[in-house]
Amino acid sequence: MKMNKMLKKIAVVAVSAALLTGCGATGEKAQEKIEVGISQIVEYSALDENREGFVKALEDAGYVDGENIEIDIQNAQGDIATAQTIAQSFASQKKDMIFAIATPSAQGAYNATKEIPIMISSVTDPVAAGLVNSMENPGTNVSGTSDYIPVSKQIELIKTFAPDAKRIGVLYNTSEVNSQVQLDQLKEEAKGYEIVEVGVTSTNEVNQAISSMLGKIDVLYAPTDQLVVSAMPIIVEKTMAKKIPVIAAEKGSVELGALATQGINYYKLGYETGKMAVKVLKGEEISSMPVRTASETDIIVNEDTLKALGLEKPQIENVVYVNGE
């Protein structure tokens, strides 16, 4: 899996450092750098933080962009075909490592190469996405971190903020495997609720889809779905007009106007992935490196939305308020 090439580059980096700190050695210095390609599906706060945490972990381990490592950041701007093209480009350039942020980018990278080590993050279910054989023992050239949060934690918030709710609406991208996984989990765990689901394939369909749900639901659940998140301002506008709270699966949606989530810190998740990447760069076998999940969660509430819905602050601990005074 390109490990010999990578280890040779690491050796060159070490020799370069020794030359630079040696007794005034002259002549041409070794300039070969480790090349890392970062593929991000869309520009979005949570994913941006994920990327920043990854890069910081590399820096803290001595891998500094422009010095001994070259980081190539590419953004697909929400287009899956573009994510595939980015991955193919990284593979043809023979990058030493790919960091793929979110499921479409991760799948694109894995489709493009089975040799280059691929670190992933913000992928809810790497197994269902076909990236690894299991979380404990990937068995492929892929490992990293998952942003999986049990749907039960969001159901707890629904009970807190909408105790009389009987019907939970779910808007999701039909081509996003993670969204289907979350929907299936919601159906399994939301005992006593009626689940009203509407699938969409593009942001152009969101307005009509959410409008069709409004008279049929008491609360809306928004999964970690890039299409849904990108359309959150429209969703919030429509649901707020009907006083329907939106419980989201991640912080970014709350910052865009959803009411609340019990979510993770994406910067920390990226940093953890970066620490794993350092181990791979130093020779650890990626195929046997377990995929990790976040161990800490925060309850995040949009205070402006809370007030607009006429709701009281919840009597629960460790709540972080955003978008409020």
mmCIF file of C-alpha atoms in Angstrom:
data_model
loop_
_atom_site.group_PDB
_atom_site.id
_atom_site.type_symbol
_atom_site.label_atom_id
_atom_site.label_comp_id
_atom_site.label_asym_id
_atom_site.label_seq_id
_atom_site.Cartn_x
_atom_site.Cartn_y
_atom_site.Cartn_z
ATOM 1 C CA MET A 1 0.000 0.000 0.000
ATOM 2 C CA LYS A 2 2.638 2.487 -1.026
ATOM 3 C CA MET A 3 4.245 2.017 2.376
ATOM 4 C CA ASN A 4 7.749 1.540 0.994
ATOM 5 C CA LYS A 5 7.512 4.792 -0.955
ATOM 6 C CA MET A 6 6.130 6.617 2.070
ATOM 7 C CA LEU A 7 8.834 5.310 4.399
ATOM 8 C CA LYS A 8 11.503 6.368 1.904
ATOM 9 C CA LYS A 9 10.040 9.881 1.877
ATOM 10 C CA ILE A 10 10.018 9.978 5.674
ATOM 11 C CA ALA A 11 13.686 8.984 5.624
ATOM 12 C CA VAL A 12 14.419 11.792 3.161
ATOM 13 C CA VAL A 13 12.614 14.270 5.429
ATOM 14 C CA ALA A 14 14.720 13.118 8.369
ATOM 15 C CA VAL A 15 17.936 13.422 6.364
ATOM 16 C CA SER A 16 16.918 16.908 5.222
ATOM 17 C CA ALA A 17 16.346 17.976 8.804
ATOM 18 C CA ALA A 18 19.754 16.613 9.787
ATOM 19 C CA LEU A 19 21.451 18.478 6.961
ATOM 20 C CA LEU A 20 19.734 21.718 7.855
ATOM 21 C CA THR A 21 20.927 21.458 11.447
ATOM 22 C CA GLY A 22 24.385 20.133 10.588
ATOM 23 C CA CYS A 23 27.744 21.848 10.382
ATOM 24 C CA GLY A 24 26.998 24.284 7.577
ATOM 25 C CA ALA A 25 26.746 21.603 4.893
ATOM 26 C CA THR A 26 26.431 23.074 1.431
ATOM 27 C CA GLY A 27 25.041 21.784 -1.810
ATOM 28 C CA GLU A 28 21.620 20.629 -2.895
ATOM 29 C CA LYS A 29 19.336 19.521 -0.082
ATOM 30 C CA ALA A 30 16.860 16.676 -0.438
ATOM 31 C CA GLN A 31 13.503 18.279 -1.216
ATOM 32 C CA GLU A 32 11.077 15.348 -1.525
ATOM 33 C CA LYS A 33 7.963 15.872 0.589
ATOM 34 C CA ILE A 34 5.149 13.642 1.743
ATOM 35 C CA GLU A 35 2.079 14.418 -0.361
ATOM 36 C CA VAL A 36 -1.373 14.379 1.235
ATOM 37 C CA GLY A 37 -4.555 15.047 -0.707
ATOM 38 C CA ILE A 38 -7.618 16.271 1.194
ATOM 39 C CA SER A 39 -10.987 15.738 -0.464
ATOM 40 C CA GLN A 40 -13.939 17.552 1.150
ATOM 41 C CA ILE A 41 -17.454 17.107 -0.194
ATOM 42 C CA VAL A 42 -18.672 20.643 0.559
ATOM 43 C CA GLU A 43 -17.619 23.862 2.294
ATOM 44 C CA TYR A 44 -19.478 23.746 5.594
ATOM 45 C CA SER A 45 -18.558 24.700 9.160
ATOM 46 C CA ALA A 46 -18.479 21.196 10.671
ATOM 47 C CA LEU A 47 -16.457 19.760 7.789
ATOM 48 C CA ASP A 48 -14.145 22.784 7.742
ATOM 49 C CA GLU A 49 -13.464 22.251 11.447
ATOM 50 C CA ASN A 50 -12.881 18.565 10.739
ATOM 51 C CA ARG A 51 -10.215 19.446 8.165
ATOM 52 C CA GLU A 52 -8.593 22.057 10.413
ATOM 53 C CA GLY A 53 -8.312 19.580 13.287
ATOM 54 C CA PHE A 54 -6.678 17.023 10.988
ATOM 55 C CA VAL A 55 -4.082 19.487 9.696
ATOM 56 C CA LYS A 56 -3.325 20.722 13.240
ATOM 57 C CA ALA A 57 -2.662 17.172 14.431
ATOM 58 C CA LEU A 58 -0.173 16.720 11.592
ATOM 59 C CA GLU A 59 1.519 20.005 12.495
ATOM 60 C CA ASP A 60 1.735 19.052 16.164
ATOM 61 C CA ALA A 61 3.482 15.847 15.110
ATOM 62 C CA GLY A 62 6.028 17.780 13.033
ATOM 63 C CA TYR A 63 4.413 17.486 9.596
ATOM 64 C CA VAL A 64 4.191 21.113 8.473
ATOM 65 C CA ASP A 65 2.552 22.021 5.174
ATOM 66 C CA GLY A 66 5.057 23.604 2.798
ATOM 67 C CA GLU A 67 8.048 22.329 4.744
ATOM 68 C CA ASN A 68 8.209 18.543 4.953
ATOM 69 C CA ILE A 69 4.696 17.785 3.745
ATOM 70 C CA GLU A 70 2.588 19.061 0.858
ATOM 71 C CA ILE A 71 -1.164 19.254 1.506
ATOM 72 C CA ASP A 72 -3.474 19.568 -1.508
ATOM 73 C CA ILE A 73 -6.993 20.615 -0.419
ATOM 74 C CA GLN A 74 -9.829 20.091 -2.912
ATOM 75 C CA ASN A 75 -13.544 20.789 -2.392
ATOM 76 C CA ALA A 76 -16.266 19.135 -4.462
ATOM 77 C CA GLN A 77 -18.803 21.890 -3.648
ATOM 78 C CA GLY A 78 -21.458 19.276 -2.945
ATOM 79 C CA ASP A 79 -21.141 17.475 -6.281
ATOM 80 C CA ILE A 80 -20.557 13.712 -6.041
ATOM 81 C CA ALA A 81 -19.194 13.483 -9.593
ATOM 82 C CA THR A 82 -16.632 16.160 -8.728
ATOM 83 C CA ALA A 83 -15.656 14.213 -5.605
ATOM 84 C CA GLN A 84 -14.972 11.206 -7.838
ATOM 85 C CA THR A 85 -12.852 13.344 -10.154
ATOM 86 C CA ILE A 86 -10.839 14.714 -7.221
ATOM 87 C CA ALA A 87 -10.197 11.201 -5.960
ATOM 88 C CA GLN A 88 -9.101 9.970 -9.379
ATOM 89 C CA SER A 89 -6.746 12.928 -9.662
ATOM 90 C CA PHE A 90 -5.181 12.161 -6.284
ATOM 91 C CA ALA A 91 -4.762 8.519 -7.298
ATOM 92 C CA SER A 92 -3.137 9.401 -10.629
ATOM 93 C CA GLN A 93 -0.783 11.820 -8.834
ATOM 94 C CA LYS A 94 0.168 8.950 -6.520
ATOM 95 C CA LYS A 95 -0.403 10.884 -3.311
ATOM 96 C CA ASP A 96 1.082 9.270 -0.231
ATOM 97 C CA MET A 97 -2.188 9.621 1.673
ATOM 98 C CA ILE A 98 -5.743 10.810 1.084
ATOM 99 C CA PHE A 99 -7.910 12.380 3.770
ATOM 100 C CA ALA A 100 -11.557 12.112 2.702
ATOM 101 C CA ILE A 101 -14.142 14.169 4.575
ATOM 102 C CA ALA A 102 -17.764 12.877 4.483
ATOM 103 C CA THR A 103 -19.135 9.728 2.883
ATOM 104 C CA PRO A 104 -19.288 10.745 -0.812
ATOM 105 C CA SER A 105 -15.647 11.854 -0.750
ATOM 106 C CA ALA A 106 -14.617 8.707 1.113
ATOM 107 C CA GLN A 107 -16.444 6.456 -1.351
ATOM 108 C CA GLY A 108 -14.907 8.355 -4.259
ATOM 109 C CA ALA A 109 -11.424 7.871 -2.825
ATOM 110 C CA TYR A 110 -11.960 4.169 -2.174
ATOM 111 C CA ASN A 111 -13.327 3.683 -5.689
ATOM 112 C CA ALA A 112 -10.243 5.407 -7.085
ATOM 113 C CA THR A 113 -7.551 3.469 -5.210
ATOM 114 C CA LYS A 114 -7.120 0.339 -3.132
ATOM 115 C CA GLU A 115 -3.422 1.089 -2.559
ATOM 116 C CA ILE A 116 -3.037 4.629 -1.204
ATOM 117 C CA PRO A 117 -3.889 4.860 2.540
ATOM 118 C CA ILE A 118 -7.209 6.686 2.963
ATOM 119 C CA MET A 119 -8.035 8.381 6.252
ATOM 120 C CA ILE A 120 -11.727 9.215 6.620
ATOM 121 C CA SER A 121 -13.819 11.373 8.934
ATOM 122 C CA SER A 122 -17.427 12.606 9.146
ATOM 123 C CA VAL A 123 -18.562 9.231 7.817
ATOM 124 C CA THR A 124 -21.475 7.945 9.874
ATOM 125 C CA ASP A 125 -21.329 4.263 8.926
ATOM 126 C CA PRO A 126 -18.119 3.210 7.131
ATOM 127 C CA VAL A 127 -19.296 -0.411 6.990
ATOM 128 C CA ALA A 128 -22.619 0.370 5.303
ATOM 129 C CA ALA A 129 -20.756 2.739 2.974
ATOM 130 C CA GLY A 130 -18.622 -0.194 1.813
ATOM 131 C CA LEU A 131 -15.347 1.338 2.980
ATOM 132 C CA VAL A 132 -14.289 -1.180 5.646
ATOM 133 C CA ASN A 133 -15.147 -4.753 6.551
ATOM 134 C CA SER A 134 -15.704 -3.859 10.185
ATOM 135 C CA MET A 135 -15.067 -0.991 12.564
ATOM 136 C CA GLU A 136 -12.677 -3.102 14.656
ATOM 137 C CA ASN A 137 -10.674 -4.536 11.751
ATOM 138 C CA PRO A 138 -11.113 -2.525 8.522
ATOM 139 C CA GLY A 139 -9.288 -4.987 6.275
ATOM 140 C CA THR A 140 -8.918 -2.336 3.547
ATOM 141 C CA ASN A 141 -6.766 0.713 2.852
ATOM 142 C CA VAL A 142 -9.253 2.811 4.846
ATOM 143 C CA SER A 143 -9.496 3.863 8.503
ATOM 144 C CA GLY A 144 -10.205 6.995 10.509
ATOM 145 C CA THR A 145 -13.143 8.294 12.504
ATOM 146 C CA SER A 146 -16.915 8.134 12.344
ATOM 147 C CA ASP A 147 -19.295 10.908 13.385
ATOM 148 C CA TYR A 148 -21.927 8.368 14.395
ATOM 149 C CA ILE A 149 -24.158 9.493 17.248
ATOM 150 C CA PRO A 150 -26.919 7.128 18.425
ATOM 151 C CA VAL A 151 -30.291 8.334 17.174
ATOM 152 C CA SER A 152 -31.573 7.655 20.689
ATOM 153 C CA LYS A 153 -29.786 10.818 21.855
ATOM 154 C CA GLN A 154 -31.811 12.933 19.431
ATOM 155 C CA ILE A 155 -35.012 11.160 20.459
ATOM 156 C CA GLU A 156 -34.252 12.267 24.028
ATOM 157 C CA LEU A 157 -34.180 15.870 22.778
ATOM 158 C CA ILE A 158 -37.477 15.390 20.965
ATOM 159 C CA LYS A 159 -39.015 14.252 24.243
ATOM 160 C CA THR A 160 -37.502 17.280 25.991
ATOM 161 C CA PHE A 161 -38.543 19.986 23.527
ATOM 162 C CA ALA A 162 -41.676 18.426 22.017
ATOM 163 C CA PRO A 163 -43.094 16.145 24.720
ATOM 164 C CA ASP A 164 -46.515 15.970 23.046
ATOM 165 C CA ALA A 165 -45.166 15.096 19.612
ATOM 166 C CA LYS A 166 -46.518 11.971 17.954
ATOM 167 C CA ARG A 167 -45.270 12.339 14.387
ATOM 168 C CA ILE A 168 -41.600 12.752 13.470
ATOM 169 C CA GLY A 169 -40.784 13.975 9.990
ATOM 170 C CA VAL A 170 -37.523 13.028 8.266
ATOM 171 C CA LEU A 171 -36.202 14.730 5.154
ATOM 172 C CA TYR A 172 -33.256 12.922 3.577
ATOM 173 C CA ASN A 173 -31.195 12.451 0.436
ATOM 174 C CA THR A 174 -32.139 9.110 -1.135
ATOM 175 C CA SER A 175 -28.633 8.651 -2.568
ATOM 176 C CA GLU A 176 -26.854 9.232 0.779
ATOM 177 C CA VAL A 177 -26.251 5.875 2.476
ATOM 178 C CA ASN A 178 -25.636 7.460 5.892
ATOM 179 C CA SER A 179 -29.060 9.102 5.801
ATOM 180 C CA GLN A 180 -30.750 5.783 5.099
ATOM 181 C CA VAL A 181 -28.852 4.236 8.010
ATOM 182 C CA GLN A 182 -30.048 6.988 10.357
ATOM 183 C CA LEU A 183 -33.618 6.719 9.085
ATOM 184 C CA ASP A 184 -33.636 2.965 9.684
ATOM 185 C CA GLN A 185 -32.301 3.481 13.203
ATOM 186 C CA LEU A 186 -34.939 6.100 13.912
ATOM 187 C CA LYS A 187 -37.700 3.729 12.788
ATOM 188 C CA GLU A 188 -36.296 1.052 15.064
ATOM 189 C CA GLU A 189 -35.779 3.199 18.152
ATOM 190 C CA ALA A 190 -38.578 5.785 18.029
ATOM 191 C CA LYS A 191 -41.173 3.498 19.571
ATOM 192 C CA GLY A 192 -44.622 5.065 19.835
ATOM 193 C CA TYR A 193 -43.943 7.660 17.104
ATOM 194 C CA GLU A 194 -45.221 7.766 13.555
ATOM 195 C CA ILE A 195 -42.340 8.368 11.136
ATOM 196 C CA VAL A 196 -43.167 10.510 8.114
ATOM 197 C CA GLU A 197 -40.320 10.279 5.605
ATOM 198 C CA VAL A 198 -39.746 12.205 2.395
ATOM 199 C CA GLY A 199 -36.742 11.578 0.178
ATOM 200 C CA VAL A 200 -35.156 14.125 -2.142
ATOM 201 C CA THR A 201 -32.376 13.979 -4.717
ATOM 202 C CA SER A 202 -31.414 17.664 -4.996
ATOM 203 C CA THR A 203 -31.773 20.948 -3.114
ATOM 204 C CA ASN A 204 -34.275 22.053 -5.766
ATOM 205 C CA GLU A 205 -36.742 19.511 -4.366
ATOM 206 C CA VAL A 206 -36.447 20.583 -0.724
ATOM 207 C CA ASN A 207 -38.951 23.463 -0.792
ATOM 208 C CA GLN A 208 -41.768 21.336 -2.145
ATOM 209 C CA ALA A 209 -40.804 18.323 -0.018
ATOM 210 C CA ILE A 210 -40.806 20.201 3.286
ATOM 211 C CA SER A 211 -44.032 22.010 2.384
ATOM 212 C CA SER A 212 -45.726 18.649 1.772
ATOM 213 C CA MET A 213 -44.764 17.474 5.282
ATOM 214 C CA LEU A 214 -45.809 20.443 7.392
ATOM 215 C CA GLY A 215 -49.375 19.409 8.094
ATOM 216 C CA LYS A 216 -48.372 15.848 8.853
ATOM 217 C CA ILE A 217 -45.616 16.223 11.476
ATOM 218 C CA ASP A 218 -45.082 17.611 14.974
ATOM 219 C CA VAL A 219 -41.273 17.729 14.870
ATOM 220 C CA LEU A 220 -38.638 17.327 12.167
ATOM 221 C CA TYR A 221 -35.472 15.241 12.500
ATOM 222 C CA ALA A 222 -32.575 16.338 10.259
ATOM 223 C CA PRO A 223 -29.885 13.639 9.810
ATOM 224 C CA THR A 224 -26.204 14.218 9.032
ATOM 225 C CA ASP A 225 -26.996 14.633 5.356
ATOM 226 C CA GLN A 226 -25.042 17.199 3.350
ATOM 227 C CA LEU A 227 -27.937 17.944 1.005
ATOM 228 C CA VAL A 228 -30.341 18.523 3.890
ATOM 229 C CA VAL A 229 -27.837 20.626 5.814
ATOM 230 C CA SER A 230 -27.159 22.818 2.787
ATOM 231 C CA ALA A 231 -30.899 23.467 2.545
ATOM 232 C CA MET A 232 -31.329 24.140 6.274
ATOM 233 C CA PRO A 233 -32.202 27.865 5.872
ATOM 234 C CA ILE A 234 -35.186 26.884 3.695
ATOM 235 C CA ILE A 235 -36.185 24.103 6.076
ATOM 236 C CA VAL A 236 -35.999 26.413 9.097
ATOM 237 C CA GLU A 237 -38.025 29.120 7.365
ATOM 238 C CA LYS A 238 -40.818 26.671 6.525
ATOM 239 C CA THR A 239 -40.909 24.861 9.871
ATOM 240 C CA MET A 240 -40.673 28.024 11.973
ATOM 241 C CA ALA A 241 -43.737 29.429 10.216
ATOM 242 C CA LYS A 242 -45.667 26.438 11.568
ATOM 243 C CA LYS A 243 -43.910 26.384 14.962
ATOM 244 C CA ILE A 244 -42.413 22.976 14.227
ATOM 245 C CA PRO A 245 -39.086 22.375 16.016
ATOM 246 C CA VAL A 246 -36.170 20.857 14.105
ATOM 247 C CA ILE A 247 -33.934 18.430 15.981
ATOM 248 C CA ALA A 248 -30.691 17.926 14.075
ATOM 249 C CA ALA A 249 -27.924 15.360 14.154
ATOM 250 C CA GLU A 250 -25.062 17.860 14.212
ATOM 251 C CA LYS A 251 -24.050 21.329 15.392
ATOM 252 C CA GLY A 252 -23.862 23.045 12.002
ATOM 253 C CA SER A 253 -27.591 22.624 11.434
ATOM 254 C CA VAL A 254 -28.301 24.255 14.796
ATOM 255 C CA GLU A 255 -26.082 27.190 13.876
ATOM 256 C CA LEU A 256 -28.211 27.527 10.731
ATOM 257 C CA GLY A 257 -31.445 27.683 12.730
ATOM 258 C CA ALA A 258 -32.434 24.182 13.800
ATOM 259 C CA LEU A 259 -33.485 24.064 17.449
ATOM 260 C CA ALA A 260 -31.107 21.575 19.035
ATOM 261 C CA THR A 261 -28.783 18.622 18.721
ATOM 262 C CA GLN A 262 -26.746 16.320 20.861
ATOM 263 C CA GLY A 263 -23.637 16.325 18.759
ATOM 264 C CA ILE A 264 -19.890 16.046 18.596
ATOM 265 C CA ASN A 265 -16.964 18.420 18.245
ATOM 266 C CA TYR A 266 -15.830 18.055 14.625
ATOM 267 C CA TYR A 267 -12.494 19.775 15.224
ATOM 268 C CA LYS A 268 -11.631 17.181 17.875
ATOM 269 C CA LEU A 269 -12.810 14.418 15.548
ATOM 270 C CA GLY A 270 -10.515 15.699 12.799
ATOM 271 C CA TYR A 271 -7.641 16.023 15.248
ATOM 272 C CA GLU A 272 -8.112 12.410 16.317
ATOM 273 C CA THR A 273 -8.051 11.366 12.654
ATOM 274 C CA GLY A 274 -4.849 13.339 12.185
ATOM 275 C CA LYS A 275 -3.211 11.504 15.085
ATOM 276 C CA MET A 276 -4.150 8.232 13.415
ATOM 277 C CA ALA A 277 -2.743 9.511 10.111
ATOM 278 C CA VAL A 278 0.601 10.217 11.787
ATOM 279 C CA LYS A 279 0.796 6.588 12.871
ATOM 280 C CA VAL A 280 0.158 5.482 9.294
ATOM 281 C CA LEU A 281 2.799 7.884 7.994
ATOM 282 C CA LYS A 282 5.246 6.328 10.441
ATOM 283 C CA GLY A 283 4.534 2.832 9.167
ATOM 284 C CA GLU A 284 1.558 1.448 11.095
ATOM 285 C CA GLU A 285 -0.680 -0.784 8.974
ATOM 286 C CA ILE A 286 -3.939 0.993 8.183
ATOM 287 C CA SER A 287 -5.915 -2.169 7.384
ATOM 288 C CA SER A 288 -5.768 -3.294 11.026
ATOM 289 C CA MET A 289 -6.308 0.148 12.561
ATOM 290 C CA PRO A 290 -9.815 0.297 14.135
ATOM 291 C CA VAL A 291 -12.172 3.066 13.047
ATOM 292 C CA ARG A 292 -12.915 5.292 16.032
ATOM 293 C CA THR A 293 -16.020 7.171 17.130
ATOM 294 C CA ALA A 294 -16.371 10.309 19.226
ATOM 295 C CA SER A 295 -16.519 9.658 22.963
ATOM 296 C CA GLU A 296 -17.913 13.060 23.989
ATOM 297 C CA THR A 297 -21.120 14.838 22.993
ATOM 298 C CA ASP A 298 -22.575 18.267 23.707
ATOM 299 C CA ILE A 299 -26.192 19.409 23.815
ATOM 300 C CA ILE A 300 -26.336 22.474 21.594
ATOM 301 C CA VAL A 301 -29.392 24.741 21.455
ATOM 302 C CA ASN A 302 -30.097 27.708 19.207
ATOM 303 C CA GLU A 303 -31.369 30.296 21.683
ATOM 304 C CA ASP A 304 -32.931 32.507 19.008
ATOM 305 C CA THR A 305 -34.916 29.565 17.676
ATOM 306 C CA LEU A 306 -35.899 28.538 21.194
ATOM 307 C CA LYS A 307 -37.377 31.997 21.826
ATOM 308 C CA ALA A 308 -39.096 32.157 18.436
ATOM 309 C CA LEU A 309 -40.828 28.863 19.164
ATOM 310 C CA GLY A 310 -41.935 30.170 22.564
ATOM 311 C CA LEU A 311 -40.105 27.439 24.453
ATOM 312 C CA GLU A 312 -38.455 27.633 27.854
ATOM 313 C CA LYS A 313 -34.821 26.759 28.413
ATOM 314 C CA PRO A 314 -34.554 23.050 29.207
ATOM 315 C CA GLN A 315 -33.743 21.962 32.727
ATOM 316 C CA ILE A 316 -30.783 19.846 31.675
ATOM 317 C CA GLU A 317 -27.057 20.130 32.297
ATOM 318 C CA ASN A 318 -24.179 20.901 29.943
ATOM 319 C CA VAL A 319 -26.187 22.884 27.398
ATOM 320 C CA VAL A 320 -24.301 25.131 24.980
ATOM 321 C CA TYR A 321 -26.339 27.999 23.479
ATOM 322 C CA VAL A 322 -25.570 29.445 20.051
ATOM 323 C CA ASN A 323 -26.971 32.350 18.020
ATOM 324 C CA GLY A 324 -28.437 33.941 21.120
ATOM 325 C CA GLU A 325 -27.465 36.886 23.286
#
